[in-house]
Amino acid sequence: MADQQSAQKRRLGFYSLDPARHTKMEDAQGLFISAMVAALGLYFLSQAGFLTSGTAGVAFLLHYAFDIPFGVLFFVVNLPFYYLSFKRLGLGFSFKTFIAILMVSFITELERKFIVIQHLDPFWAALLGGILIGFGLLGLYRHRASLGGIGILAIYIQDRFKIPAGLVQLGFDLCVMAAAFFVVSPMTVLWSLLSAVVLNLLLTINHRSDRYIAVR
């Protein structure tokens, strides 16, 4: 009976017996949950007026400078990177990344309808925002996806040159933070830098291409 149930689950795609592969169902739930976690982290940062890592940091800069919705900017800023993703990382990675970015862009804008924050300590916002986005990215990486932009470039460089993805993103983030001094206050930049360091250290310590590789 147990063998029949196991065979039925495999046919329906609930899980894969091969630890190096994901089923479509596993990918779907992984992308959705990871997008939810990352979007919550981005929402905390946006409520505190902070920036963050990667192309999301660029989207925040443009959002604060021109008052355009963050979700729209985050989706648009990532568009030029899809060519690199398709050419270097394949159609599967590119498609799942596109879906992840679309979900995060939509959920981040939607959350203000469900969550109202009356007080948010800047240290806690920076720390929790960085951790949540980091965990969201870890989940996406494990399902061969990312949040686009520098995430795509970082995964490619890690796979190609074995340079940790977190260090690649940290270098880009320093450039974003330097530009932020022209848009937001120096204290906001410092809190944002703390969040970016937390995020990238989490990725550097916990994500290695030789430790967890799963494909579909």
GROMACS .gro file of N, CA, C and O in nm, residues 25-138:
model
  456
   25MET      N    1   0.618   2.049  -0.895
   25MET     CA    2   0.547   2.087  -0.773
   25MET      C    3   0.643   2.142  -0.669
   25MET      O    4   0.614   2.243  -0.602
   26GLU      N    5   0.758   2.079  -0.654
   26GLU     CA    6   0.858   2.127  -0.559
   26GLU      C    7   0.909   2.265  -0.598
   26GLU      O    8   0.926   2.353  -0.513
   27ASP      N    9   0.933   2.284  -0.726
   27ASP     CA   10   0.977   2.415  -0.773
   27ASP      C   11   0.870   2.522  -0.748
   27ASP      O   12   0.901   2.633  -0.705
   28ALA      N   13   0.745   2.489  -0.776
   28ALA     CA   14   0.637   2.587  -0.762
   28ALA      C   15   0.624   2.635  -0.618
   28ALA      O   16   0.618   2.756  -0.592
   29GLN      N   17   0.621   2.540  -0.523
   29GLN     CA   18   0.607   2.582  -0.383
   29GLN      C   19   0.733   2.652  -0.334
   29GLN      O   20   0.726   2.747  -0.255
   30GLY      N   21   0.850   2.609  -0.383
   30GLY     CA   22   0.974   2.673  -0.342
   30GLY      C   23   0.983   2.817  -0.390
   30GLY      O   24   1.023   2.907  -0.315
   31LEU      N   25   0.943   2.841  -0.515
   31LEU     CA   26   0.946   2.976  -0.570
   31LEU      C   27   0.847   3.067  -0.498
   31LEU      O   28   0.878   3.182  -0.466
   32PHE      N   29   0.728   3.015  -0.472
   32PHE     CA   30   0.624   3.097  -0.408
   32PHE      C   31   0.664   3.135  -0.265
   32PHE      O   32   0.657   3.252  -0.227
   33ILE      N   33   0.707   3.036  -0.186
   33ILE     CA   34   0.744   3.065  -0.047
   33ILE      C   35   0.865   3.157  -0.041
   33ILE      O   36   0.869   3.251   0.039
   34SER      N   37   0.964   3.133  -0.125
   34SER     CA   38   1.084   3.217  -0.126
   34SER      C   39   1.049   3.360  -0.166
   34SER      O   40   1.103   3.456  -0.109
   35ALA      N   41   0.960   3.376  -0.263
   35ALA     CA   42   0.917   3.509  -0.304
   35ALA      C   43   0.843   3.580  -0.191
   35ALA      O   44   0.861   3.701  -0.170
   36MET      N   45   0.760   3.506  -0.117
   36MET     CA   46   0.688   3.565  -0.004
   36MET      C   47   0.785   3.615   0.102
   36MET      O   48   0.769   3.726   0.156
   37VAL      N   49   0.886   3.535   0.134
   37VAL     CA   50   0.983   3.572   0.238
   37VAL      C   51   1.065   3.693   0.193
   37VAL      O   52   1.083   3.789   0.269
   38ALA      N   53   1.114   3.691   0.069
   38ALA     CA   54   1.193   3.803   0.017
   38ALA      C   55   1.110   3.931   0.012
   38ALA      O   56   1.158   4.041   0.045
   39ALA      N   57   0.986   3.920  -0.031
   39ALA     CA   58   0.898   4.038  -0.041
   39ALA      C   59   0.872   4.098   0.096
   39ALA      O   60   0.865   4.221   0.110
   40LEU      N   61   0.860   4.015   0.199
   40LEU     CA   62   0.840   4.066   0.335
   40LEU      C   63   0.964   4.145   0.380
   40LEU      O   64   0.951   4.251   0.441
   41GLY      N   65   1.083   4.092   0.349
   41GLY     CA   66   1.204   4.165   0.383
   41GLY      C   67   1.212   4.298   0.312
   41GLY      O   68   1.249   4.401   0.372
   42LEU      N   69   1.177   4.301   0.184
   42LEU     CA   70   1.176   4.426   0.108
   42LEU      C   71   1.073   4.524   0.163
   42LEU      O   72   1.096   4.646   0.165
   43TYR      N   73   0.961   4.472   0.209
   43TYR     CA   74   0.857   4.559   0.266
   43TYR      C   75   0.907   4.626   0.393
   43TYR      O   76   0.884   4.747   0.414
   44PHE      N   77   0.975   4.550   0.480
   44PHE     CA   78   1.031   4.609   0.601
   44PHE      C   79   1.129   4.721   0.567
   44PHE      O   80   1.127   4.829   0.629
   45LEU      N   81   1.215   4.698   0.470
   45LEU     CA   82   1.313   4.799   0.432
   45LEU      C   83   1.246   4.922   0.373
   45LEU      O   84   1.285   5.037   0.400
   46SER      N   85   1.144   4.900   0.290
   46SER     CA   86   1.074   5.014   0.229
   46SER      C   87   1.001   5.097   0.334
   46SER      O   88   0.997   5.221   0.324
   47GLN      N   89   0.944   5.032   0.435
   47GLN     CA   90   0.875   5.104   0.541
   47GLN      C   91   0.970   5.187   0.625
   47GLN      O   92   0.932   5.291   0.680
   48ALA      N   93   1.096   5.141   0.634
   48ALA     CA   94   1.197   5.215   0.710
   48ALA      C   95   1.267   5.319   0.623
   48ALA      O   96   1.345   5.401   0.674
   49GLY      N   97   1.242   5.316   0.491
   49GLY     CA   98   1.306   5.409   0.400
   49GLY      C   99   1.448   5.372   0.364
   49GLY      O  100   1.528   5.457   0.323
   50PHE      N  101   1.482   5.240   0.376
   50PHE     CA  102   1.617   5.194   0.350
   50PHE      C  103   1.631   5.140   0.208
   50PHE      O  104   1.533   5.121   0.136
   51LEU      N  105   1.758   5.112   0.171
   51LEU     CA  106   1.787   5.045   0.045
   51LEU      C  107   1.828   4.902   0.076
   51LEU      O  108   1.830   4.860   0.191
   52THR      N  109   1.864   4.829  -0.029
   52THR     CA  110   1.908   4.692  -0.006
   52THR      C  111   2.004   4.648  -0.116
   52THR      O  112   2.055   4.730  -0.192
   53SER      N  113   2.023   4.517  -0.126
   53SER     CA  114   2.123   4.460  -0.215
   53SER      C  115   2.074   4.453  -0.360
   53SER      O  116   1.955   4.452  -0.388
   54GLY      N  117   2.172   4.448  -0.453
   54GLY     CA  118   2.144   4.415  -0.593
   54GLY      C  119   2.059   4.517  -0.665
   54GLY      O  120   2.055   4.636  -0.633
   55THR      N  121   1.986   4.468  -0.766
   55THR     CA  122   1.900   4.555  -0.845
   55THR      C  123   1.784   4.609  -0.763
   55THR      O  124   1.726   4.713  -0.799
   56ALA      N  125   1.750   4.541  -0.655
   56ALA     CA  126   1.647   4.595  -0.565
   56ALA      C  127   1.694   4.726  -0.505
   56ALA      O  128   1.615   4.819  -0.485
   57GLY      N  129   1.825   4.735  -0.476
   57GLY     CA  130   1.880   4.860  -0.425
   57GLY      C  131   1.869   4.972  -0.528
   57GLY      O  132   1.837   5.086  -0.494
   58VAL      N  133   1.894   4.941  -0.655
   58VAL     CA  134   1.878   5.039  -0.762
   58VAL      C  135   1.731   5.081  -0.772
   58VAL      O  136   1.700   5.200  -0.789
   59ALA      N  137   1.640   4.984  -0.762
   59ALA     CA  138   1.497   5.015  -0.769
   59ALA      C  139   1.456   5.105  -0.653
   59ALA      O  140   1.375   5.198  -0.672
   60PHE      N  141   1.510   5.079  -0.533
   60PHE     CA  142   1.480   5.166  -0.419
   60PHE      C  143   1.530   5.308  -0.443
   60PHE      O  144   1.462   5.406  -0.410
   61LEU      N  145   1.652   5.321  -0.496
   61LEU     CA  146   1.707   5.453  -0.526
   61LEU      C  147   1.614   5.532  -0.618
   61LEU      O  148   1.583   5.650  -0.594
   62LEU      N  149   1.571   5.467  -0.726
   62LEU     CA  150   1.482   5.534  -0.822
   62LEU      C  151   1.346   5.562  -0.760
   62LEU      O  152   1.283   5.665  -0.789
   63HIS      N  153   1.301   5.472  -0.674
   63HIS     CA  154   1.173   5.491  -0.606
   63HIS      C  155   1.177   5.616  -0.517
   63HIS      O  156   1.084   5.699  -0.520
   64TYR      N  157   1.284   5.629  -0.438
   64TYR     CA  158   1.295   5.745  -0.349
   64TYR      C  159   1.319   5.874  -0.427
   64TYR      O  160   1.274   5.981  -0.386
   65ALA      N  161   1.389   5.866  -0.541
   65ALA     CA  162   1.421   5.985  -0.618
   65ALA      C  163   1.303   6.036  -0.700
   65ALA      O  164   1.283   6.157  -0.713
   66PHE      N  165   1.222   5.943  -0.755
   66PHE     CA  166   1.117   5.982  -0.849
   66PHE      C  167   0.976   5.942  -0.804
   66PHE      O  168   0.879   5.967  -0.876
   67ASP      N  169   0.964   5.878  -0.687
   67ASP     CA  170   0.834   5.839  -0.632
   67ASP      C  171   0.754   5.748  -0.726
   67ASP      O  172   0.632   5.761  -0.739
   68ILE      N  173   0.824   5.660  -0.794
   68ILE     CA  174   0.760   5.558  -0.878
   68ILE      C  175   0.747   5.431  -0.794
   68ILE      O  176   0.839   5.399  -0.717
   69PRO      N  177   0.637   5.357  -0.803
   69PRO     CA  178   0.620   5.236  -0.721
   69PRO      C  179   0.739   5.141  -0.731
   69PRO      O  180   0.788   5.112  -0.841
   70PHE      N  181   0.786   5.094  -0.615
   70PHE     CA  182   0.903   5.007  -0.612
   70PHE      C  183   0.883   4.881  -0.695
   70PHE      O  184   0.973   4.838  -0.768
   71GLY      N  185   0.765   4.818  -0.684
   71GLY     CA  186   0.740   4.694  -0.756
   71GLY      C  187   0.757   4.708  -0.906
   71GLY      O  188   0.813   4.621  -0.972
   72VAL      N  189   0.710   4.820  -0.959
   72VAL     CA  190   0.723   4.846  -1.103
   72VAL      C  191   0.870   4.863  -1.141
   72VAL      O  192   0.918   4.805  -1.239
   73LEU      N  193   0.942   4.941  -1.062
   73LEU     CA  194   1.083   4.965  -1.091
   73LEU      C  195   1.166   4.838  -1.079
   73LEU      O  196   1.256   4.813  -1.160
   74PHE      N  197   1.137   4.758  -0.978
   74PHE     CA  198   1.213   4.634  -0.957
   74PHE      C  199   1.198   4.541  -1.077
   74PHE      O  200   1.295   4.479  -1.122
   75PHE      N  201   1.078   4.534  -1.132
   75PHE     CA  202   1.055   4.448  -1.248
   75PHE      C  203   1.128   4.504  -1.371
   75PHE      O  204   1.194   4.430  -1.443
   76VAL      N  205   1.119   4.635  -1.392
   76VAL     CA  206   1.178   4.696  -1.512
   76VAL      C  207   1.330   4.693  -1.507
   76VAL      O  208   1.396   4.664  -1.608
   77VAL      N  209   1.390   4.722  -1.392
   77VAL     CA  210   1.536   4.726  -1.380
   77VAL      C  211   1.598   4.592  -1.414
   77VAL      O  212   1.710   4.585  -1.465
   78ASN      N  213   1.526   4.484  -1.388
   78ASN     CA  214   1.580   4.350  -1.412
   78ASN      C  215   1.570   4.305  -1.558
   78ASN      O  216   1.635   4.206  -1.596
   79LEU      N  217   1.493   4.375  -1.639
   79LEU     CA  218   1.471   4.329  -1.776
   79LEU      C  219   1.600   4.313  -1.857
   79LEU      O  220   1.615   4.212  -1.928
   80PRO      N  221   1.698   4.404  -1.850
   80PRO     CA  222   1.818   4.387  -1.933
   80PRO      C  223   1.901   4.263  -1.899
   80PRO      O  224   1.980   4.218  -1.982
   81PHE      N  225   1.883   4.209  -1.780
   81PHE     CA  226   1.965   4.096  -1.737
   81PHE      C  227   1.913   3.961  -1.786
   81PHE      O  228   1.979   3.859  -1.769
   82TYR      N  229   1.795   3.960  -1.845
   82TYR     CA  230   1.741   3.832  -1.890
   82TYR      C  231   1.820   3.773  -2.006
   82TYR      O  232   1.825   3.651  -2.023
   83TYR      N  233   1.882   3.859  -2.087
   83TYR     CA  234   1.964   3.808  -2.197
   83TYR      C  235   2.081   3.727  -2.143
   83TYR      O  236   2.109   3.617  -2.191
   84LEU      N  237   2.150   3.782  -2.043
   84LEU     CA  238   2.261   3.710  -1.980
   84LEU      C  239   2.212   3.580  -1.918
   84LEU      O  240   2.276   3.475  -1.931
   85SER      N  241   2.098   3.587  -1.852
   85SER     CA  242   2.043   3.468  -1.789
   85SER      C  243   2.013   3.359  -1.892
   85SER      O  244   2.048   3.242  -1.873
   86PHE      N  245   1.951   3.399  -2.004
   86PHE     CA  246   1.915   3.301  -2.107
   86PHE      C  247   2.038   3.242  -2.173
   86PHE      O  248   2.048   3.121  -2.195
   87LYS      N  249   2.137   3.328  -2.203
   87LYS     CA  250   2.256   3.282  -2.275
   87LYS      C  251   2.348   3.197  -2.187
   87LYS      O  252   2.406   3.099  -2.235
   88ARG      N  253   2.360   3.233  -2.061
   88ARG     CA  254   2.459   3.169  -1.975
   88ARG      C  255   2.401   3.063  -1.882
   88ARG      O  256   2.471   2.968  -1.846
   89LEU      N  257   2.277   3.081  -1.840
   89LEU     CA  258   2.222   2.993  -1.737
   89LEU      C  259   2.103   2.910  -1.786
   89LEU      O  260   2.052   2.827  -1.712
   90GLY      N  261   2.057   2.932  -1.908
   90GLY     CA  262   1.955   2.846  -1.965
   90GLY      C  263   1.814   2.897  -1.950
   90GLY      O  264   1.784   2.987  -1.871
   91LEU      N  265   1.725   2.836  -2.030
   91LEU     CA  266   1.585   2.877  -2.032
   91LEU      C  267   1.515   2.848  -1.900
   91LEU      O  268   1.436   2.930  -1.852
   92GLY      N  269   1.544   2.732  -1.839
   92GLY     CA  270   1.478   2.695  -1.714
   92GLY      C  271   1.505   2.796  -1.603
   92GLY      O  272   1.412   2.843  -1.536
   93PHE      N  273   1.633   2.831  -1.584
   93PHE     CA  274   1.670   2.929  -1.482
   93PHE      C  275   1.607   3.064  -1.514
   93PHE      O  276   1.554   3.131  -1.424
   94SER      N  277   1.610   3.105  -1.638
   94SER     CA  278   1.557   3.236  -1.677
   94SER      C  279   1.407   3.244  -1.655
   94SER      O  280   1.356   3.346  -1.604
   95PHE      N  281   1.336   3.138  -1.690
   95PHE     CA  282   1.190   3.139  -1.673
   95PHE      C  283   1.152   3.145  -1.525
   95PHE      O  284   1.066   3.225  -1.485
   96LYS      N  285   1.217   3.064  -1.442
   96LYS     CA  286   1.185   3.064  -1.299
   96LYS      C  287   1.224   3.196  -1.234
   96LYS      O  288   1.154   3.245  -1.144
   97THR      N  289   1.333   3.257  -1.280
   97THR     CA  290   1.373   3.387  -1.228
   97THR      C  291   1.271   3.494  -1.265
   97THR      O  292   1.236   3.580  -1.184
   98PHE      N  293   1.222   3.490  -1.388
   98PHE     CA  294   1.120   3.585  -1.433
   98PHE      C  295   0.995   3.573  -1.345
   98PHE      O  296   0.939   3.675  -1.301
   99ILE      N  297   0.952   3.450  -1.318
   99ILE     CA  298   0.834   3.428  -1.234
   99ILE      C  299   0.859   3.480  -1.092
   99ILE      O  300   0.772   3.543  -1.031
  100ALA      N  301   0.979   3.452  -1.038
  100ALA     CA  302   1.011   3.496  -0.902
  100ALA      C  303   1.009   3.649  -0.892
  100ALA      O  304   0.955   3.705  -0.795
  101ILE      N  305   1.068   3.717  -0.990
  101ILE     CA  306   1.070   3.864  -0.989
  101ILE      C  307   0.928   3.919  -1.000
  101ILE      O  308   0.892   4.015  -0.931
  102LEU      N  309   0.849   3.859  -1.085
  102LEU     CA  310   0.711   3.904  -1.102
  102LEU      C  311   0.634   3.890  -0.971
  102LEU      O  312   0.561   3.982  -0.929
  103MET      N  313   0.651   3.776  -0.902
  103MET     CA  314   0.581   3.754  -0.776
  103MET      C  315   0.628   3.851  -0.669
  103MET      O  316   0.547   3.910  -0.596
  104VAL      N  317   0.760   3.870  -0.656
  104VAL     CA  318   0.813   3.961  -0.553
  104VAL      C  319   0.767   4.104  -0.580
  104VAL      O  320   0.729   4.176  -0.487
  105SER      N  321   0.768   4.147  -0.706
  105SER     CA  322   0.724   4.282  -0.741
  105SER      C  323   0.578   4.302  -0.702
  105SER      O  324   0.541   4.406  -0.644
  106PHE      N  325   0.495   4.203  -0.731
  106PHE     CA  326   0.352   4.214  -0.701
  106PHE      C  327   0.325   4.206  -0.551
  106PHE      O  328   0.250   4.287  -0.496
  107ILE      N  329   0.388   4.110  -0.482
  107ILE     CA  330   0.362   4.089  -0.340
  107ILE      C  331   0.410   4.208  -0.257
  107ILE      O  332   0.344   4.249  -0.162
  108THR      N  333   0.526   4.265  -0.294
  108THR     CA  334   0.577   4.380  -0.219
  108THR      C  335   0.480   4.496  -0.223
  108THR      O  336   0.459   4.566  -0.122
  109GLU      N  337   0.419   4.521  -0.339
  109GLU     CA  338   0.321   4.628  -0.349
  109GLU      C  339   0.190   4.591  -0.279
  109GLU      O  340   0.121   4.679  -0.225
  110LEU      N  341   0.157   4.464  -0.277
  110LEU     CA  342   0.031   4.418  -0.218
  110LEU      C  343   0.035   4.419  -0.066
  110LEU      O  344  -0.069   4.437  -0.001
  111GLU      N  345   0.153   4.402  -0.007
  111GLU     CA  346   0.162   4.382   0.138
  111GLU      C  347   0.114   4.502   0.218
  111GLU      O  348   0.067   4.485   0.331
  112ARG      N  349   0.124   4.620   0.162
  112ARG     CA  350   0.080   4.737   0.237
  112ARG      C  351  -0.070   4.733   0.264
  112ARG      O  352  -0.120   4.805   0.353
  113LYS      N  353  -0.144   4.651   0.188
  113LYS     CA  354  -0.288   4.636   0.212
  113LYS      C  355  -0.317   4.541   0.328
  113LYS      O  356  -0.427   4.538   0.381
  114PHE      N  357  -0.218   4.460   0.367
  114PHE     CA  358  -0.239   4.360   0.472
  114PHE      C  359  -0.156   4.386   0.598
  114PHE      O  360  -0.189   4.335   0.704
  115ILE      N  361  -0.048   4.464   0.585
  115ILE     CA  362   0.040   4.490   0.699
  115ILE      C  363   0.056   4.640   0.716
  115ILE      O  364   0.098   4.710   0.623
  116VAL      N  365   0.023   4.690   0.835
  116VAL     CA  366   0.041   4.831   0.868
  116VAL      C  367   0.138   4.839   0.986
  116VAL      O  368   0.110   4.784   1.093
  117ILE      N  369   0.252   4.903   0.967
  117ILE     CA  370   0.354   4.913   1.071
  117ILE      C  371   0.352   5.053   1.129
  117ILE      O  372   0.376   5.152   1.058
  118GLN      N  373   0.324   5.064   1.261
  118GLN     CA  374   0.318   5.193   1.326
  118GLN      C  375   0.455   5.238   1.378
  118GLN      O  376   0.483   5.357   1.385
  119HIS      N  377   0.538   5.143   1.416
  119HIS     CA  378   0.673   5.176   1.463
  119HIS      C  379   0.768   5.067   1.419
  119HIS      O  380   0.739   4.948   1.433
  120LEU      N  381   0.883   5.106   1.366
  120LEU     CA  382   0.983   5.009   1.321
  120LEU      C  383   1.121   5.064   1.354
  120LEU      O  384   1.165   5.163   1.295
  121ASP      N  385   1.188   5.001   1.451
  121ASP     CA  386   1.322   5.044   1.490
  121ASP      C  387   1.417   5.026   1.372
  121ASP      O  388   1.417   4.921   1.306
  122PRO      N  389   1.501   5.124   1.340
  122PRO     CA  390   1.588   5.114   1.222
  122PRO      C  391   1.686   4.998   1.227
  122PRO      O  392   1.710   4.933   1.125
  123PHE      N  393   1.741   4.969   1.346
  123PHE     CA  394   1.832   4.856   1.357
  123PHE      C  395   1.760   4.726   1.327
  123PHE      O  396   1.809   4.640   1.253
  124TRP      N  397   1.641   4.710   1.384
  124TRP     CA  398   1.564   4.586   1.364
  124TRP      C  399   1.519   4.574   1.219
  124TRP      O  400   1.518   4.465   1.163
  125ALA      N  401   1.481   4.685   1.158
  125ALA     CA  402   1.439   4.683   1.018
  125ALA      C  403   1.554   4.640   0.928
  125ALA      O  404   1.536   4.558   0.837
  126ALA      N  405   1.673   4.695   0.953
  126ALA     CA  406   1.790   4.660   0.871
  126ALA      C  407   1.828   4.514   0.890
  126ALA      O  408   1.855   4.443   0.793
  127LEU      N  409   1.831   4.469   1.015
  127LEU     CA  410   1.870   4.331   1.045
  127LEU      C  411   1.767   4.232   0.990
  127LEU      O  412   1.803   4.138   0.917
  128LEU      N  413   1.641   4.252   1.024
  128LEU     CA  414   1.537   4.158   0.982
  128LEU      C  415   1.517   4.162   0.831
  128LEU      O  416   1.497   4.058   0.767
  129GLY      N  417   1.523   4.281   0.772
  129GLY     CA  418   1.508   4.292   0.627
  129GLY      C  419   1.617   4.214   0.554
  129GLY      O  420   1.590   4.140   0.460
  130GLY      N  421   1.743   4.231   0.597
  130GLY     CA  422   1.853   4.158   0.535
  130GLY      C  423   1.840   4.008   0.549
  130GLY      O  424   1.866   3.932   0.455
  131ILE      N  425   1.800   3.963   0.668
  131ILE     CA  426   1.785   3.819   0.693
  131ILE      C  427   1.675   3.759   0.607
  131ILE      O  428   1.691   3.654   0.545
  132LEU      N  429   1.559   3.826   0.602
  132LEU     CA  430   1.446   3.774   0.525
  132LEU      C  431   1.477   3.767   0.376
  132LEU      O  432   1.447   3.667   0.309
  133ILE      N  433   1.537   3.873   0.323
  133ILE     CA  434   1.573   3.872   0.180
  133ILE      C  435   1.676   3.763   0.153
  133ILE      O  436   1.670   3.692   0.052
  134GLY      N  437   1.773   3.748   0.246
  134GLY     CA  438   1.874   3.644   0.230
  134GLY      C  439   1.815   3.505   0.227
  134GLY      O  440   1.851   3.423   0.142
  135PHE      N  441   1.722   3.477   0.317
  135PHE     CA  442   1.658   3.345   0.318
  135PHE      C  443   1.573   3.325   0.193
  135PHE      O  444   1.566   3.214   0.139
  136GLY      N  445   1.508   3.432   0.148
  136GLY     CA  446   1.432   3.421   0.024
  136GLY      C  447   1.522   3.387  -0.094
  136GLY      O  448   1.489   3.301  -0.176
  137LEU      N  449   1.638   3.451  -0.101
  137LEU     CA  450   1.733   3.423  -0.209
  137LEU      C  451   1.789   3.282  -0.199
  137LEU      O  452   1.806   3.213  -0.301
  138LEU      N  453   1.818   3.235  -0.078
  138LEU     CA  454   1.866   3.098  -0.062
  138LEU      C  455   1.765   2.999  -0.116
  138LEU      O  456   1.801   2.902  -0.184
   0.00000   0.00000   0.00000
